[in-house]
Coordinates of C-alpha atoms in Angstrom, one line a residue:
Chain A
M1 CA -40.8 13.9 -153.1
F2 CA -38.2 15.8 -156.0
F3 CA -41.1 17.0 -158.1
Q4 CA -43.3 18.3 -155.3
Q5 CA -40.5 20.4 -153.7
L6 CA -39.7 21.5 -157.2
V7 CA -43.2 23.1 -157.8
N8 CA -43.5 24.3 -154.2
G9 CA -40.1 26.0 -154.8
L10 CA -40.8 27.7 -158.2
T11 CA -44.1 28.9 -156.5
I12 CA -42.2 30.9 -153.8
G13 CA -39.3 31.4 -155.6
G14 CA -41.3 33.3 -158.6
V15 CA -42.7 35.4 -155.6
Y16 CA -39.6 36.1 -153.9
A17 CA -38.1 36.8 -157.2
L18 CA -41.0 39.6 -157.9
I19 CA -40.4 41.7 -154.4
A20 CA -36.6 41.1 -155.2
L21 CA -36.9 42.8 -158.7
G22 CA -38.0 45.9 -156.4
Y23 CA -35.0 45.9 -154.2
T24 CA -33.0 45.4 -157.4
M25 CA -34.0 48.2 -159.5
V26 CA -33.9 50.8 -156.9
Y27 CA -30.6 50.1 -156.0
G28 CA -29.8 50.1 -159.2
I29 CA -30.7 53.0 -159.7
I30 CA -30.3 55.7 -156.9
E31 CA -28.0 53.1 -154.9
L32 CA -30.8 52.5 -151.9
I33 CA -31.5 49.5 -150.2
N34 CA -35.2 50.5 -150.1
F35 CA -36.3 48.6 -146.6
A36 CA -39.9 50.0 -146.7
H37 CA -40.3 47.6 -149.6
G38 CA -41.5 44.7 -148.0
E39 CA -44.4 46.5 -146.5
I40 CA -45.5 47.0 -150.4
Y41 CA -46.0 43.5 -150.9
M42 CA -47.6 43.7 -147.6
I43 CA -50.5 46.4 -148.4
G44 CA -50.8 44.8 -152.1
A45 CA -52.1 41.4 -150.4
Y46 CA -54.5 43.9 -148.7
A47 CA -55.5 45.8 -151.3
G48 CA -56.1 42.5 -153.0
I49 CA -58.6 40.9 -150.5
I50 CA -60.4 44.6 -149.7
A51 CA -61.2 45.0 -153.8
I52 CA -62.1 41.2 -154.0
A53 CA -64.5 41.8 -150.7
A54 CA -65.8 45.1 -152.3
A55 CA -66.7 43.8 -155.6
Q56 CA -68.2 40.9 -154.0
T57 CA -70.8 43.1 -152.5
L58 CA -71.6 45.4 -154.7
I59 CA -72.0 43.6 -157.8
A60 CA -75.1 41.0 -156.6
G61 CA -74.5 37.5 -156.9
G62 CA -70.7 37.8 -156.7
I63 CA -68.4 37.9 -159.6
P64 CA -66.6 34.8 -160.9
P65 CA -63.1 33.6 -159.2
I66 CA -60.9 34.5 -162.5
A67 CA -62.3 38.0 -162.4
A68 CA -61.9 38.1 -158.6
V69 CA -58.4 37.0 -159.2
A70 CA -57.3 40.1 -162.1
L71 CA -59.3 42.4 -160.1
A72 CA -57.4 41.8 -157.0
L73 CA -54.1 41.5 -159.0
L74 CA -55.1 45.2 -160.8
A75 CA -56.2 46.9 -157.3
A76 CA -53.2 45.7 -155.9
M77 CA -50.6 46.7 -158.5
L78 CA -52.0 50.3 -158.6
V79 CA -52.6 50.4 -155.4
C80 CA -48.6 49.5 -154.7
A81 CA -47.7 51.8 -157.4
A82 CA -49.5 54.8 -155.9
Y83 CA -47.4 53.8 -152.2
G84 CA -44.3 53.9 -154.0
F85 CA -44.4 57.1 -156.0
T86 CA -45.6 58.6 -152.9
M87 CA -42.6 57.0 -150.9
E88 CA -40.1 58.4 -152.9
K89 CA -41.4 61.3 -153.0
L90 CA -42.1 62.2 -149.7
A91 CA -39.2 59.9 -147.8
Y92 CA -36.3 59.5 -150.7
R93 CA -36.5 62.5 -153.1
P94 CA -35.7 65.2 -150.3
L95 CA -32.9 63.2 -149.1
R96 CA -31.3 62.7 -152.7
H97 CA -28.4 64.5 -152.1
A98 CA -27.7 63.8 -148.3
P99 CA -25.1 61.2 -146.9
R100 CA -26.1 57.4 -147.9
L101 CA -27.0 56.3 -144.1
S102 CA -30.0 59.3 -144.3
P103 CA -32.2 57.7 -146.6
L104 CA -31.3 54.3 -145.7
I105 CA -32.8 55.5 -142.1
S106 CA -35.8 57.1 -144.0
A107 CA -36.5 53.7 -145.2
L108 CA -36.8 52.2 -142.1
G109 CA -39.3 54.8 -140.6
V110 CA -41.4 54.3 -143.8
S111 CA -41.1 50.9 -143.2
I112 CA -42.1 51.3 -139.4
F113 CA -44.8 54.1 -140.4
L114 CA -46.6 51.7 -143.0
Q115 CA -46.7 48.2 -140.9
N116 CA -48.1 50.7 -138.0
F117 CA -50.6 52.5 -140.2
I118 CA -51.8 48.8 -141.7
M119 CA -52.2 47.6 -138.0
I120 CA -54.4 50.6 -137.2
A121 CA -56.7 50.7 -140.1
Q122 CA -56.6 46.9 -140.5
G123 CA -56.5 45.4 -137.1
T124 CA -54.3 43.1 -135.7
R125 CA -55.9 39.9 -136.5
D126 CA -55.3 37.6 -139.4
K127 CA -57.6 38.7 -142.6
V128 CA -58.4 35.5 -144.7
F129 CA -58.3 35.3 -148.7
P130 CA -61.2 34.5 -150.3
H131 CA -61.7 30.8 -151.2
L132 CA -61.9 31.5 -154.8
F133 CA -61.1 28.4 -156.0
E134 CA -62.0 25.0 -154.6
N135 CA -58.5 24.0 -153.7
T136 CA -58.5 22.7 -157.3
V137 CA -55.8 20.3 -157.7
A138 CA -54.5 20.8 -161.5
F139 CA -52.6 17.1 -161.8
D140 CA -52.7 14.4 -158.9
L141 CA -49.9 11.9 -159.5
G142 CA -50.0 10.6 -156.0
S143 CA -46.2 11.5 -154.6
V144 CA -47.0 15.2 -156.5
R145 CA -50.2 17.2 -156.1
V146 CA -49.8 20.6 -157.9
S147 CA -52.7 23.2 -157.2
L148 CA -54.1 25.4 -159.8
I149 CA -52.9 28.2 -158.2
Q150 CA -49.3 27.0 -158.1
I151 CA -49.2 26.9 -161.6
A152 CA -50.9 30.2 -162.1
I153 CA -48.9 31.8 -159.9
I154 CA -45.6 30.0 -161.7
V155 CA -47.0 31.1 -165.1
G156 CA -48.1 34.8 -163.5
C157 CA -44.0 35.3 -162.1
F158 CA -42.7 33.8 -165.4
M159 CA -45.0 36.7 -167.5
M160 CA -44.3 39.4 -165.9
M161 CA -41.0 39.0 -165.7
A162 CA -40.7 38.5 -169.3
L163 CA -42.7 41.8 -169.8
L164 CA -40.2 43.6 -167.4
H165 CA -37.6 42.7 -169.4
L166 CA -39.0 43.9 -172.6
V167 CA -40.0 47.1 -170.7
I168 CA -36.5 47.4 -169.5
Q169 CA -34.8 46.4 -172.8
H170 CA -37.0 48.0 -175.6
T171 CA -39.3 51.0 -174.4
K172 CA -38.1 54.2 -174.2
I173 CA -38.5 54.5 -170.1
G174 CA -36.1 51.2 -170.3
T175 CA -33.7 52.6 -172.2
A176 CA -33.8 55.8 -169.9
M177 CA -33.7 53.5 -166.6
R178 CA -30.7 51.8 -167.7
A179 CA -28.9 55.4 -168.8
T180 CA -29.8 56.6 -165.7
A181 CA -28.6 53.4 -163.2
Q182 CA -24.9 54.0 -165.4
D183 CA -24.9 57.6 -165.3
K184 CA -27.9 60.0 -164.2
T185 CA -26.0 63.0 -165.1
A186 CA -24.9 61.7 -168.9
A187 CA -28.8 60.4 -168.4
A188 CA -30.0 64.5 -168.4
L189 CA -27.4 65.8 -170.8
C190 CA -29.6 62.9 -173.3
G191 CA -32.8 64.5 -172.6
I192 CA -33.8 62.2 -169.9
H193 CA -35.9 63.5 -166.9
V194 CA -34.4 61.9 -164.4
D195 CA -36.3 62.4 -161.2
H196 CA -39.4 61.4 -163.6
V197 CA -37.4 57.9 -164.3
I198 CA -37.0 57.5 -160.6
S199 CA -40.3 58.1 -159.8
V200 CA -41.2 55.3 -162.4
T201 CA -38.8 52.9 -161.1
F202 CA -40.4 52.9 -158.1
M203 CA -43.5 52.5 -159.5
I204 CA -42.9 49.3 -161.1
G205 CA -40.8 47.7 -158.2
S206 CA -44.2 48.2 -156.3
L207 CA -46.5 47.0 -158.8
L208 CA -44.3 43.7 -158.7
A209 CA -44.4 43.5 -155.2
G210 CA -48.1 44.2 -155.3
A211 CA -48.7 41.6 -157.8
A212 CA -46.7 39.3 -155.3
G213 CA -48.3 40.0 -152.3
V214 CA -51.9 39.4 -153.9
M215 CA -50.2 35.5 -155.4
I216 CA -48.8 35.1 -151.6
A217 CA -52.4 35.9 -149.9
M218 CA -53.9 33.4 -152.4
Y219 CA -51.3 30.7 -152.1
Y220 CA -51.1 30.6 -147.7
G221 CA -54.9 32.3 -147.7
L222 CA -54.1 34.1 -144.8
V223 CA -52.4 38.0 -144.6
N224 CA -51.4 39.9 -141.5
Y225 CA -49.7 43.7 -141.3
S226 CA -46.4 41.9 -140.4
I227 CA -46.0 39.9 -143.4
G228 CA -43.9 42.2 -145.3
Y229 CA -41.0 42.0 -142.4
L230 CA -39.8 38.6 -143.5
A231 CA -41.1 38.2 -147.2
G232 CA -38.6 41.7 -147.4
I233 CA -35.9 40.4 -146.0
K234 CA -36.1 37.2 -148.1
A235 CA -36.6 39.0 -150.9
F236 CA -33.4 41.3 -150.2
T237 CA -31.5 38.3 -149.9
A238 CA -32.6 36.9 -153.3
A239 CA -31.6 40.3 -154.8
V240 CA -27.9 40.0 -152.8
L241 CA -27.8 36.5 -154.0
G242 CA -28.4 37.4 -157.4
G243 CA -26.4 40.4 -157.4
I244 CA -27.7 43.7 -156.2
G245 CA -28.4 46.3 -159.0
N246 CA -28.7 43.2 -161.4
I247 CA -32.2 42.7 -163.1
P248 CA -31.8 38.8 -164.3
G249 CA -29.7 38.4 -161.0
A250 CA -33.0 39.3 -158.8
M251 CA -35.3 36.8 -161.2
I252 CA -32.5 33.8 -160.5
G253 CA -31.6 35.1 -156.9
G254 CA -35.2 34.8 -156.3
M255 CA -35.9 31.4 -157.9
I256 CA -32.6 30.0 -156.6
L257 CA -33.6 31.1 -152.9
G258 CA -37.4 29.7 -153.5
L259 CA -35.9 26.0 -154.6
L260 CA -33.1 25.6 -151.8
E261 CA -35.9 26.8 -149.4
S262 CA -38.1 24.6 -150.4
F263 CA -35.9 21.4 -150.7
G264 CA -34.5 22.6 -147.5
A265 CA -38.0 22.2 -146.1
G266 CA -38.5 18.8 -147.6
Y267 CA -35.3 16.8 -147.3
I268 CA -34.2 18.5 -143.9
S269 CA -36.7 20.1 -142.2
P270 CA -39.9 22.2 -142.7
E271 CA -38.6 24.6 -139.2
Y272 CA -35.4 25.3 -141.0
K273 CA -36.6 27.1 -143.9
D274 CA -35.7 30.6 -142.7
V275 CA -32.6 29.1 -141.5
I276 CA -31.2 28.0 -145.0
A277 CA -32.6 31.3 -146.7
F278 CA -30.3 33.6 -143.8
S279 CA -27.9 31.1 -144.0
I280 CA -27.7 31.8 -147.7
L281 CA -27.6 35.6 -147.1
I282 CA -24.5 35.8 -144.7
L283 CA -22.3 32.9 -147.4
V284 CA -23.3 35.4 -149.9
L285 CA -21.8 38.2 -148.0
L286 CA -18.9 36.5 -146.5
I287 CA -18.1 35.2 -149.8
K288 CA -19.3 36.8 -152.7
P289 CA -20.9 40.1 -152.0
S290 CA -21.3 41.4 -155.2
G291 CA -23.7 38.1 -156.0
L292 CA -23.9 35.8 -159.0
L293 CA -24.1 38.3 -161.9
G294 CA -23.5 41.7 -159.9
E295 CA -20.8 43.8 -161.0
N296 CA -17.8 44.7 -158.2
L297 CA -19.4 46.9 -155.7
A298 CA -16.1 48.3 -154.4
E299 CA -15.8 50.0 -158.3
K300 CA -19.2 51.4 -158.3
A301 CA -19.2 53.3 -154.8
Chain B
M1 CA -26.8 81.2 -181.1
L2 CA -25.5 81.2 -177.4
K3 CA -24.9 84.2 -175.2
I4 CA -23.4 84.2 -172.1
E5 CA -23.3 87.2 -170.3
Q6 CA -21.8 88.5 -167.1
V7 CA -21.5 84.5 -166.0
S8 CA -20.0 83.7 -162.6
K9 CA -20.2 80.6 -160.1
Y10 CA -18.5 80.4 -157.0
F11 CA -17.9 77.4 -155.0
G12 CA -17.9 79.2 -151.2
G13 CA -15.2 81.5 -151.6
V14 CA -13.3 80.1 -154.6
K15 CA -14.3 81.9 -158.1
A16 CA -14.5 79.5 -160.4
I17 CA -15.8 81.7 -163.0
H18 CA -16.0 85.3 -162.6
R19 CA -18.0 87.7 -164.9
V20 CA -17.5 85.5 -168.1
N21 CA -18.7 86.9 -171.9
I22 CA -18.8 84.4 -174.7
E23 CA -20.5 84.4 -177.8
A24 CA -20.6 81.1 -180.1
R25 CA -21.9 82.4 -183.5
Q26 CA -24.2 80.3 -185.4
A27 CA -22.4 77.6 -187.6
L28 CA -18.5 78.9 -186.4
I29 CA -16.3 77.2 -184.2
T30 CA -15.7 78.6 -181.0
G31 CA -12.7 77.8 -179.0
L32 CA -12.3 77.7 -175.2
I33 CA -8.5 77.5 -174.2
G34 CA -7.1 78.0 -171.1
P35 CA -4.7 76.8 -168.3
N36 CA -6.1 74.3 -165.8
G37 CA -8.5 75.4 -163.4
A38 CA -9.6 78.2 -165.8
G39 CA -12.9 76.9 -165.4
K40 CA -13.7 76.0 -168.9
T41 CA -15.7 72.5 -167.6
T42 CA -17.2 74.7 -164.8
L43 CA -18.6 77.1 -167.5
F44 CA -19.6 74.3 -169.7
N45 CA -21.7 72.9 -166.7
C46 CA -23.0 75.9 -166.2
I47 CA -24.4 75.9 -169.9
T48 CA -25.6 72.2 -170.0
G49 CA -27.9 72.9 -166.7
I50 CA -25.5 70.6 -164.5
I51 CA -24.5 73.5 -162.1
P52 CA -26.5 76.7 -161.9
P53 CA -24.3 79.6 -162.5
T54 CA -24.3 81.5 -159.3
E55 CA -25.1 84.6 -161.4
G56 CA -25.4 86.0 -165.0
S57 CA -27.3 85.5 -167.7
I58 CA -26.7 82.3 -170.6
V59 CA -29.2 83.2 -173.5
F60 CA -29.9 80.3 -175.8
K61 CA -31.8 81.1 -179.6
G62 CA -32.7 83.9 -177.5
R63 CA -34.2 82.6 -174.3
P64 CA -32.5 82.7 -170.8
I65 CA -31.7 78.7 -169.9
E66 CA -29.7 79.5 -166.8
T67 CA -32.4 78.2 -164.5
L68 CA -33.6 75.4 -166.3
P69 CA -32.8 71.4 -165.7
A70 CA -30.4 69.7 -167.7
H71 CA -32.7 67.5 -169.4
R72 CA -35.0 70.3 -170.5
I73 CA -31.9 72.4 -171.9
N74 CA -30.7 68.9 -173.9
R75 CA -34.2 69.4 -175.4
M76 CA -33.9 72.6 -176.3
G77 CA -30.8 71.9 -178.7
I78 CA -27.8 71.7 -176.5
A79 CA -25.5 68.6 -176.4
R80 CA -22.1 68.0 -175.1
T81 CA -18.9 65.4 -174.5
F82 CA -17.3 65.0 -171.3
Q83 CA -13.5 65.4 -170.5
N84 CA -13.6 62.0 -168.6
I85 CA -15.5 59.9 -170.9
R86 CA -19.3 59.1 -169.7
I87 CA -20.8 56.7 -171.9
F88 CA -23.2 54.1 -170.8
R89 CA -20.6 51.5 -170.3
E90 CA -22.9 48.5 -170.3
M91 CA -24.8 49.2 -173.5
T92 CA -23.8 48.3 -177.0
V93 CA -22.2 51.3 -179.1
L94 CA -25.8 51.3 -181.0
E95 CA -27.8 51.7 -177.9
N96 CA -25.5 54.5 -176.6
V97 CA -26.3 56.1 -179.9
M98 CA -30.0 55.4 -179.6
T99 CA -30.4 57.0 -175.8
G100 CA -28.9 60.3 -176.7
A101 CA -32.1 60.1 -179.2
H102 CA -34.0 59.8 -176.5
A103 CA -36.2 63.0 -176.3
R104 CA -37.3 62.4 -179.9
L105 CA -38.4 58.4 -179.3
Q106 CA -42.0 57.8 -178.4
C107 CA -42.3 53.7 -178.1
G108 CA -44.5 52.6 -175.0
L109 CA -44.7 49.3 -173.4
G110 CA -47.9 48.5 -175.9
A111 CA -45.7 49.4 -178.8
A112 CA -43.1 47.2 -178.0
V113 CA -45.0 44.1 -177.5
F114 CA -47.5 44.4 -180.1
H115 CA -44.6 45.9 -182.4
S116 CA -47.1 48.4 -183.9
P117 CA -46.4 49.3 -187.5
K118 CA -45.8 53.3 -185.9
M119 CA -43.6 51.7 -183.2
R120 CA -41.6 50.1 -185.9
R121 CA -41.7 53.0 -188.3
E122 CA -40.2 55.7 -185.5
Q123 CA -37.8 52.9 -184.3
A124 CA -36.5 52.2 -187.6
E125 CA -35.9 56.1 -188.2
V126 CA -34.5 56.6 -185.1
T127 CA -32.0 53.2 -185.5
A128 CA -31.5 54.4 -189.1
H129 CA -30.4 58.1 -187.9
A130 CA -28.1 56.4 -185.4
I131 CA -26.5 54.0 -187.9
D132 CA -26.0 57.1 -190.1
L133 CA -24.0 58.8 -187.0
L134 CA -21.9 55.8 -186.2
E135 CA -20.7 55.4 -189.8
Q136 CA -19.6 59.3 -189.6
V137 CA -17.5 58.6 -186.4
N138 CA -16.5 55.3 -188.0
L139 CA -18.0 53.1 -185.4
T140 CA -20.3 51.2 -187.9
P141 CA -18.0 47.6 -187.7
V142 CA -18.4 47.5 -183.8
R143 CA -22.0 48.8 -183.1
N144 CA -23.1 45.7 -181.6
Q145 CA -20.3 45.9 -179.2
Y146 CA -20.4 46.8 -175.7
A147 CA -19.2 50.7 -174.9
Q148 CA -16.9 49.8 -172.1
N149 CA -15.1 47.5 -174.4
L150 CA -14.1 50.0 -177.1
P151 CA -10.5 51.6 -176.9
Y152 CA -10.4 55.2 -175.8
G153 CA -10.3 57.1 -179.2
D154 CA -13.7 55.0 -180.0
Q155 CA -15.2 55.9 -177.1
R156 CA -14.3 59.4 -177.3
R157 CA -16.0 59.4 -180.9
L158 CA -19.3 57.5 -179.5
E159 CA -19.8 60.2 -177.0
I160 CA -19.8 62.6 -180.0
A161 CA -21.9 60.5 -181.7
R162 CA -24.2 59.9 -179.4
A163 CA -24.5 64.1 -178.7
L164 CA -25.2 64.1 -182.2
A165 CA -28.2 61.9 -181.5
S166 CA -30.0 64.5 -180.2
C167 CA -30.0 66.9 -182.9
P168 CA -28.8 69.5 -181.2
E169 CA -27.7 72.8 -182.2
L170 CA -25.2 73.8 -180.2
L171 CA -22.5 70.9 -179.6
L172 CA -20.0 71.0 -176.8
L173 CA -16.8 69.3 -176.8
D174 CA -15.3 68.5 -173.9
E175 CA -11.1 67.9 -174.5
P176 CA -12.3 65.5 -177.3
A177 CA -8.8 64.9 -178.3
A178 CA -7.3 64.2 -175.0
G179 CA -5.4 60.8 -175.3
M180 CA -5.7 60.4 -179.0
N181 CA -2.9 59.8 -181.2
P182 CA -1.9 62.3 -184.0
T183 CA -3.8 59.9 -186.8
E184 CA -6.7 60.0 -184.7
T185 CA -6.8 63.8 -183.7
S186 CA -6.6 64.7 -187.5
L187 CA -9.5 62.3 -188.1
L188 CA -10.9 64.1 -185.3
M189 CA -10.9 67.6 -186.8
N190 CA -12.3 66.5 -189.9
L191 CA -15.1 65.1 -187.7
I192 CA -15.7 68.3 -186.1
R193 CA -15.2 70.5 -189.2
S194 CA -17.9 68.0 -190.9
I195 CA -20.2 69.0 -187.9
R196 CA -20.0 72.5 -188.1
D197 CA -20.6 72.3 -192.1
R198 CA -23.8 70.9 -191.2
G199 CA -24.6 73.9 -189.2
I200 CA -24.1 73.1 -186.2
T201 CA -22.2 75.7 -183.8
I202 CA -19.7 74.3 -182.0
L203 CA -18.3 75.5 -178.5
L204 CA -14.7 73.5 -177.8
I205 CA -12.8 73.1 -175.0
E206 CA -9.2 71.7 -175.8
H207 CA -5.3 71.9 -175.1
D208 CA -4.5 70.3 -178.5
M209 CA -3.2 73.9 -179.5
K210 CA -2.5 72.8 -183.2
L211 CA -6.0 71.3 -183.2
V212 CA -7.5 74.9 -181.7
M213 CA -5.5 77.2 -184.2
S214 CA -6.2 75.3 -187.1
I215 CA -10.2 74.7 -186.6
C216 CA -11.3 77.3 -184.5
D217 CA -13.4 80.4 -186.2
S218 CA -12.7 82.5 -183.1
I219 CA -11.3 81.8 -179.7
V220 CA -11.9 82.8 -175.7
V221 CA -9.1 82.7 -173.2
L222 CA -9.6 82.1 -169.8
D223 CA -7.1 82.1 -167.1
H224 CA -8.4 82.0 -163.5
G225 CA -12.1 82.3 -164.2
E226 CA -11.7 85.4 -166.3
T227 CA -11.9 86.2 -169.7
I228 CA -8.3 87.1 -170.8
A229 CA -8.5 87.5 -174.5
E230 CA -10.5 87.0 -177.3
G231 CA -10.5 86.9 -181.2
T232 CA -9.3 85.0 -184.2
P233 CA -6.7 82.2 -183.9
G234 CA -4.2 84.6 -185.6
E235 CA -4.9 87.7 -183.0
I236 CA -4.9 85.1 -180.0
R237 CA -1.2 83.4 -181.0
R238 CA -0.1 87.2 -180.8
D239 CA -1.7 88.2 -177.6
Q240 CA 1.3 89.1 -174.7
R241 CA -1.3 88.0 -172.0
V242 CA -2.3 84.5 -173.5
I243 CA 1.8 83.7 -174.0
E244 CA 1.9 84.9 -170.2
A245 CA -0.6 82.3 -169.2
Y246 CA 0.9 79.9 -171.3
L247 CA 4.3 79.7 -169.8
G248 CA 6.6 76.9 -170.5
I249 CA 6.1 74.2 -173.3
R250 CA 2.4 76.0 -173.8
H251 CA 4.3 78.9 -174.3
D252 CA 6.0 77.5 -177.7
E253 CA 2.9 75.8 -179.0
V254 CA 1.0 79.0 -178.6
M255 CA 3.8 80.6 -180.8
H256 CA 4.6 78.2 -183.6
A257 CA 1.5 76.2 -183.9

């Protein structure tokens, strides 16, 4: 029981962490809660399904499962990066110097728009993510069953987080992102093109969400135009738990939330999964609004 | 090097600066003094592209820059420090200086993952330059500390090192001696002189009259957004309008510095 829930928790927690990173990176750089971020995740799931379907029709005899997964991930990440880029350009950049509430309302608008857009384009019925692997169980110890997909998701999430860490800490764009997050004016005077850095931040956050979308679609097998809402709020909870604006915080927050949810589902009742998640959000906001690793928000504002 | 002609900046009805003309000549230190609210920092903000001037032209190395964004102006060779220190507090001292060299870095993700020879060479060059700059401002021992943990005077010198990291031809210093003790100030004077001696043009805002009078090659005095005097330190010291603008304590300082 314990190990089973641990694995389940890590799987879902990794996905929450990937989505939470997008919230936290965008918040860190322009202090906006991008409420449309959950929809990007949903679009990633659709993009993955469409890419696989396209490949299977176009290539006679279909494609091997591993290639299908890689293709779905690639397509989702590219499509989502494009959506993230466009969203920032059209809905947030014109409001850069507006009062803080304006871009927030714009974000809600984008969220509703994207949900309805996908609903019209893809229909209201659930879409099935193709069964690529015959539900392969990696190992089965009687009480603990771990699927290949779970292992792939956990490993994939950790790899992406490690890669992100490398980008943020050791590349030119990463340094520029950190500088921009701390002081946009000083960053610009160091020769950093701030608008460009903000675009890249949205794109990186979105491609992580896109990857998360494909992973979840693969895990649960079903996708719907409305899945971005709950996943978005859960990931937001994870970001707040870790300390919004703090990148390691989002990773840790996502993992903790996934584990708590999964242990709660296992030891209490599966119906309480969401109750646990949102109780955490309320408790964090009441007791430690700055989150586990976050700085004091009042200081920054 | 830098020619400011008829530059004005109005905030609504407030004339922060009004038809100011300043020239900063190659490899010289030009001082910019004047009472608080005279428009000195506003002028710096116009030069560096943080705010566009309402009218007038700013020409750097023969090219107009008054409409360019801040990052482009920096890449052309202008760097600055701020009156209220604006270092990257959550970065280490060394990282701060490396960020100053941003435009010269190339390192992408591929290079970071695979540690390509090109990246290593480039990184090594920029790091060596950054370490050299830290040595010049006496911050080598604390280079791996977080910038926010440094004492005030060190933060000011770090900001200068970060500005120099972009290899500027023109350096704007906004009250670099503010909050420094006399020992730190005299070290700072030597530092500013050595920067000029390397051929970097300096525009300096400073309230410490002793510092201004002893290191500037020429001085421009602003009051209420307008130029009221211009000349060598000796001429400025004797200028009646300057003495009037600096009543009280400042008066004595101008007279006896």
